[in-house]
Amino acid sequence: MRILLISDIHANWAALEAVREEFDVCLFLGDLVDYGLEPNPCIAWVREHATHAIRGNHDHGAAQEVYLQGASGFRYLTGVTRPVTCAQLSADDRRYLATLPSTLYLTLDEKRFLLVHATPRDPFDEYGPPDPEFWKRRLEGIDVDYVCVGHTHVPFVLQVGATTVINPGSIGLPRDGDPRASYAIITPEGIELKRVDYVVGDTIRLLRQSNLPEMAKNLLTEIYRTGKLDKKNGHQEVVVERTVEMPKLA
Ligand SMILES: [Fe+2]
């Protein structure tokens, strides 16, 4: 069985369309919408092709029409792109996003999978770094072969005891310094993290033609072109949670 693992499409149709992989099963790990300006073809593709899908924080926020205000960085970009997202969503697509599960356990080829957008402790918001100690704590009591996560937009494969944690990175808005669309393929032979070039100019042209503020156009162009957002543009580095062991009750 050949499994295509994708996450964090963020309404970037040119990037999603560039992924030309044969697959038996497609698993989508959340964040279909926000930042990008083409949610509809992305939602249609996932609804048609993803065998299983879960809800990301952006899917949840857009489906519930949560409007944010942020002065800088990704919070600012979420704030200015969400109204554009919500204006394009049909009632049916909003219901689809709203009712996607926040976590999903399934078995494929006798392997047990847990799908969750962020982490099992906090399915929507916690950043799970490629740190074995972090994941060892998060996986306590979870007995599966694969934990598949997204959210950080940084791909990794990590062995934690008997469990393999896989983050396929982001299709539509990579943040690891490589602007190509990022995804993973799982086969009985192993796990492959893959990248594919896409016509980023198509995504940027749409952005430039939009009514988004100039600051949003500039920030998004920077991320689409470089695969990251410079700190001078207000991006806060992700704070990696360190162990805080609670004293055991007597
Ligand atoms: Fe995301």
Short mmCIF file of C-alpha atoms and ligand atoms in Angstrom, two decimals:
data_model
loop_
_atom_site.label_atom_id
_atom_site.label_comp_id
_atom_site.label_asym_id
_atom_site.label_seq_id
_atom_site.Cartn_x
_atom_site.Cartn_y
_atom_site.Cartn_z
CA MET A 1 0.00 0.00 0.00
CA ARG A 2 1.25 3.46 -0.97
CA ILE A 3 0.07 6.22 1.38
CA LEU A 4 0.26 9.90 0.43
CA LEU A 5 0.53 12.06 3.54
CA ILE A 6 -0.24 15.76 3.11
CA SER A 7 -0.85 18.68 5.44
CA ASP A 8 -1.20 22.47 5.65
CA ILE A 9 -2.34 23.14 2.10
CA HIS A 10 -3.47 26.65 3.08
CA ALA A 11 -5.52 27.32 -0.03
CA ASN A 12 -2.49 27.17 -2.33
CA TRP A 13 -3.92 25.37 -5.36
CA ALA A 14 -0.81 25.72 -7.56
CA ALA A 15 1.21 23.90 -4.89
CA LEU A 16 -1.36 21.13 -4.34
CA GLU A 17 -1.80 20.60 -8.05
CA ALA A 18 1.95 20.05 -8.44
CA VAL A 19 1.83 16.92 -6.29
CA ARG A 20 1.52 14.19 -8.90
CA GLU A 21 1.79 10.96 -6.95
CA GLU A 22 0.13 7.62 -7.37
CA PHE A 23 -1.44 6.51 -4.09
CA ASP A 24 -3.78 3.95 -2.64
CA VAL A 25 -4.65 6.04 0.39
CA CYS A 26 -4.36 9.79 0.99
CA LEU A 27 -4.28 11.11 4.54
CA PHE A 28 -4.78 14.85 5.05
CA LEU A 29 -3.64 16.32 8.37
CA GLY A 30 -5.47 19.64 8.48
CA ASP A 31 -5.24 23.32 7.54
CA LEU A 32 -6.88 23.44 4.14
CA VAL A 33 -7.58 27.15 4.32
CA ASP A 34 -6.27 30.66 5.22
CA TYR A 35 -3.20 32.53 3.89
CA GLY A 36 -3.83 31.40 0.29
CA LEU A 37 -6.62 32.71 -1.91
CA GLU A 38 -7.93 29.55 -3.55
CA PRO A 39 -9.70 27.52 -0.86
CA ASN A 40 -12.37 26.10 -3.16
CA PRO A 41 -10.31 23.89 -5.51
CA CYS A 42 -8.23 22.73 -2.52
CA ILE A 43 -11.32 21.74 -0.52
CA ALA A 44 -12.81 20.03 -3.58
CA TRP A 45 -9.60 18.05 -4.13
CA VAL A 46 -9.39 16.91 -0.50
CA ARG A 47 -13.08 16.02 -0.40
CA GLU A 48 -12.66 13.91 -3.52
CA HIS A 49 -9.26 12.32 -2.95
CA ALA A 50 -8.43 12.21 0.76
CA THR A 51 -9.37 8.83 2.19
CA HIS A 52 -9.24 10.34 5.68
CA ALA A 53 -8.93 13.97 6.78
CA ILE A 54 -8.75 15.82 10.07
CA ARG A 55 -9.35 19.42 11.14
CA GLY A 56 -6.57 21.98 11.60
CA ASN A 57 -6.73 25.15 13.67
CA HIS A 58 -7.29 27.24 10.51
CA ASP A 59 -10.11 24.97 9.31
CA HIS A 60 -11.72 25.32 12.72
CA GLY A 61 -11.30 29.10 12.84
CA ALA A 62 -12.63 29.64 9.32
CA ALA A 63 -15.56 27.25 9.78
CA GLN A 64 -16.54 29.04 12.98
CA GLU A 65 -15.87 32.45 11.44
CA VAL A 66 -13.42 33.42 14.14
CA TYR A 67 -11.90 36.76 13.18
CA LEU A 68 -8.48 37.59 14.62
CA GLN A 69 -6.43 40.72 14.84
CA GLY A 70 -2.67 40.52 14.80
CA ALA A 71 -0.12 43.26 14.38
CA SER A 72 2.59 41.12 12.79
CA GLY A 73 3.71 37.76 11.48
CA PHE A 74 1.42 34.80 10.94
CA ARG A 75 -1.29 36.08 13.28
CA TYR A 76 -1.53 39.24 11.19
CA LEU A 77 -1.69 37.17 8.00
CA THR A 78 -4.41 34.96 9.46
CA GLY A 79 -6.35 38.07 10.47
CA VAL A 80 -6.31 39.62 7.01
CA THR A 81 -6.81 36.44 4.95
CA ARG A 82 -9.58 34.80 7.00
CA PRO A 83 -12.35 37.16 5.85
CA VAL A 84 -11.30 36.41 2.26
CA THR A 85 -11.47 32.69 3.05
CA CYS A 86 -14.85 32.90 4.77
CA ALA A 87 -16.34 34.94 1.90
CA GLN A 88 -15.51 32.11 -0.52
CA LEU A 89 -16.71 29.13 1.54
CA SER A 90 -20.07 27.59 0.67
CA ALA A 91 -22.29 26.54 3.57
CA ASP A 92 -21.56 22.94 2.63
CA ASP A 93 -17.78 23.44 2.68
CA ARG A 94 -18.01 25.27 6.00
CA ARG A 95 -19.94 22.34 7.44
CA TYR A 96 -17.34 19.96 5.99
CA LEU A 97 -14.48 21.84 7.71
CA ALA A 98 -16.41 22.20 10.96
CA THR A 99 -17.17 18.49 11.22
CA LEU A 100 -13.77 17.07 10.36
CA PRO A 101 -12.49 15.09 13.36
CA SER A 102 -9.82 16.66 15.55
CA THR A 103 -8.04 13.29 15.94
CA LEU A 104 -8.44 10.00 14.14
CA TYR A 105 -7.27 6.49 14.92
CA LEU A 106 -7.21 4.03 12.02
CA THR A 107 -5.52 0.83 10.90
CA LEU A 108 -4.03 0.44 7.42
CA ASP A 109 -2.21 -2.70 6.33
CA GLU A 110 -2.28 -3.87 9.96
CA LYS A 111 -0.43 -0.72 11.05
CA ARG A 112 -2.11 1.54 13.61
CA PHE A 113 -2.15 5.26 12.86
CA LEU A 114 -3.07 8.30 14.91
CA LEU A 115 -3.73 11.44 12.88
CA VAL A 116 -3.73 14.78 14.70
CA HIS A 117 -2.98 18.25 13.37
CA ALA A 118 -0.80 19.55 16.24
CA THR A 119 -0.24 17.18 19.19
CA PRO A 120 -2.37 14.61 21.05
CA ARG A 121 -2.45 16.89 24.13
CA ASP A 122 -3.58 19.91 22.14
CA PRO A 123 -4.87 18.87 18.69
CA PHE A 124 -5.05 22.41 17.32
CA ASP A 125 -2.39 24.72 18.70
CA GLU A 126 0.67 23.13 20.28
CA TYR A 127 3.88 23.10 18.22
CA GLY A 128 5.51 19.68 18.27
CA PRO A 129 9.20 20.04 17.43
CA PRO A 130 11.36 17.16 16.13
CA ASP A 131 12.47 16.44 19.70
CA PRO A 132 12.29 12.81 20.93
CA GLU A 133 11.90 13.88 24.57
CA PHE A 134 8.92 16.11 23.75
CA TRP A 135 7.18 13.35 21.81
CA LYS A 136 7.96 10.71 24.42
CA ARG A 137 5.84 12.71 26.87
CA ARG A 138 3.08 13.39 24.35
CA LEU A 139 2.86 9.71 23.36
CA GLU A 140 2.41 8.33 26.89
CA GLY A 141 -0.52 5.93 26.80
CA ILE A 142 -0.78 6.04 22.99
CA ASP A 143 -0.11 2.64 21.44
CA VAL A 144 0.20 3.09 17.67
CA ASP A 145 2.79 2.47 14.97
CA TYR A 146 2.57 5.92 13.35
CA VAL A 147 1.61 9.34 14.68
CA CYS A 148 1.04 11.73 11.77
CA VAL A 149 1.06 15.46 12.53
CA GLY A 150 1.33 18.79 10.74
CA HIS A 151 0.92 22.36 12.04
CA THR A 152 4.58 23.42 12.27
CA HIS A 153 5.09 23.40 8.46
CA VAL A 154 8.48 21.75 9.10
CA PRO A 155 8.89 18.15 7.90
CA PHE A 156 10.50 15.43 9.99
CA VAL A 157 10.48 11.72 10.75
CA LEU A 158 11.27 10.76 14.32
CA GLN A 159 11.45 7.36 16.00
CA VAL A 160 10.11 7.47 19.56
CA GLY A 161 10.24 4.00 21.09
CA ALA A 162 8.02 1.78 18.94
CA THR A 163 6.22 4.73 17.37
CA THR A 164 7.26 6.72 14.32
CA VAL A 165 6.20 10.38 14.37
CA ILE A 166 5.87 11.83 10.88
CA ASN A 167 5.34 15.45 9.95
CA PRO A 168 5.10 15.75 6.15
CA GLY A 169 5.63 19.53 6.25
CA SER A 170 3.37 21.94 4.39
CA ILE A 171 2.04 21.76 0.85
CA GLY A 172 1.14 25.41 0.51
CA LEU A 173 3.27 27.39 2.96
CA PRO A 174 6.54 25.66 3.95
CA ARG A 175 8.41 27.34 6.80
CA ASP A 176 11.70 25.42 6.83
CA GLY A 177 13.54 27.57 4.32
CA ASP A 178 12.64 25.43 1.30
CA PRO A 179 9.72 26.94 -0.65
CA ARG A 180 8.83 23.76 -2.55
CA ALA A 181 5.65 21.87 -1.61
CA SER A 182 6.41 19.28 1.06
CA TYR A 183 4.72 15.91 1.66
CA ALA A 184 5.48 12.30 2.59
CA ILE A 185 4.99 8.87 1.06
CA ILE A 186 4.64 5.81 3.28
CA THR A 187 5.13 2.36 1.76
CA PRO A 188 6.05 -1.01 3.28
CA GLU A 189 9.64 -0.14 2.29
CA GLY A 190 9.73 3.00 4.42
CA ILE A 191 8.90 6.68 4.73
CA GLU A 192 10.05 9.25 2.21
CA LEU A 193 9.88 13.01 2.79
CA LYS A 194 9.49 14.60 -0.62
CA ARG A 195 9.52 18.08 -2.18
CA VAL A 196 8.13 19.27 -5.46
CA ASP A 197 8.60 22.57 -7.29
CA TYR A 198 5.46 24.38 -8.28
CA VAL A 199 4.77 27.55 -10.23
CA VAL A 200 5.02 29.91 -7.29
CA GLY A 201 4.52 32.79 -9.74
CA ASP A 202 0.90 31.69 -10.22
CA THR A 203 0.24 31.89 -6.48
CA ILE A 204 1.98 35.28 -6.21
CA ARG A 205 0.14 36.69 -9.24
CA LEU A 206 -3.22 35.94 -7.62
CA LEU A 207 -2.00 37.47 -4.38
CA ARG A 208 -0.86 40.65 -6.16
CA GLN A 209 -4.24 40.97 -7.90
CA SER A 210 -6.15 40.66 -4.60
CA ASN A 211 -7.41 43.42 -2.33
CA LEU A 212 -5.23 42.31 0.58
CA PRO A 213 -3.17 45.06 2.25
CA GLU A 214 0.26 45.72 0.74
CA MET A 215 1.97 44.49 3.93
CA ALA A 216 0.20 41.11 3.63
CA LYS A 217 1.13 40.83 -0.04
CA ASN A 218 4.78 41.50 0.77
CA LEU A 219 4.95 39.07 3.71
CA LEU A 220 3.22 36.25 1.82
CA THR A 221 5.38 36.82 -1.26
CA GLU A 222 8.47 36.52 0.96
CA ILE A 223 7.24 33.21 2.43
CA TYR A 224 6.21 31.78 -0.96
CA ARG A 225 9.59 32.67 -2.45
CA THR A 226 11.91 31.74 0.44
CA GLY A 227 9.99 29.21 2.53
CA LYS A 228 10.29 31.33 5.64
CA LEU A 229 9.41 34.65 7.24
CA ASP A 230 12.25 36.79 8.48
CA LYS A 231 12.17 37.83 12.13
CA LYS A 232 12.42 41.47 11.13
CA ASN A 233 8.94 41.05 9.67
CA GLY A 234 7.47 40.25 13.04
CA HIS A 235 7.69 36.49 13.00
CA GLN A 236 8.13 35.09 16.49
CA GLU A 237 10.27 31.97 16.64
CA VAL A 238 8.36 28.93 17.82
CA VAL A 239 9.02 28.38 21.51
CA VAL A 240 9.85 24.74 22.09
CA GLU A 241 8.22 23.44 25.24
CA ARG A 242 10.72 21.99 27.68
CA THR A 243 10.04 19.40 30.34
CA VAL A 244 8.16 20.68 33.33
CA GLU A 245 7.64 17.59 35.46
CA MET A 246 4.85 17.94 37.96
CA PRO A 247 5.58 16.52 41.42
CA LYS A 248 3.84 13.21 41.96
CA LEU A 249 1.07 13.25 44.53
CA ALA A 250 1.86 11.11 47.55
FE FE B 1 -0.89 25.41 9.13
#
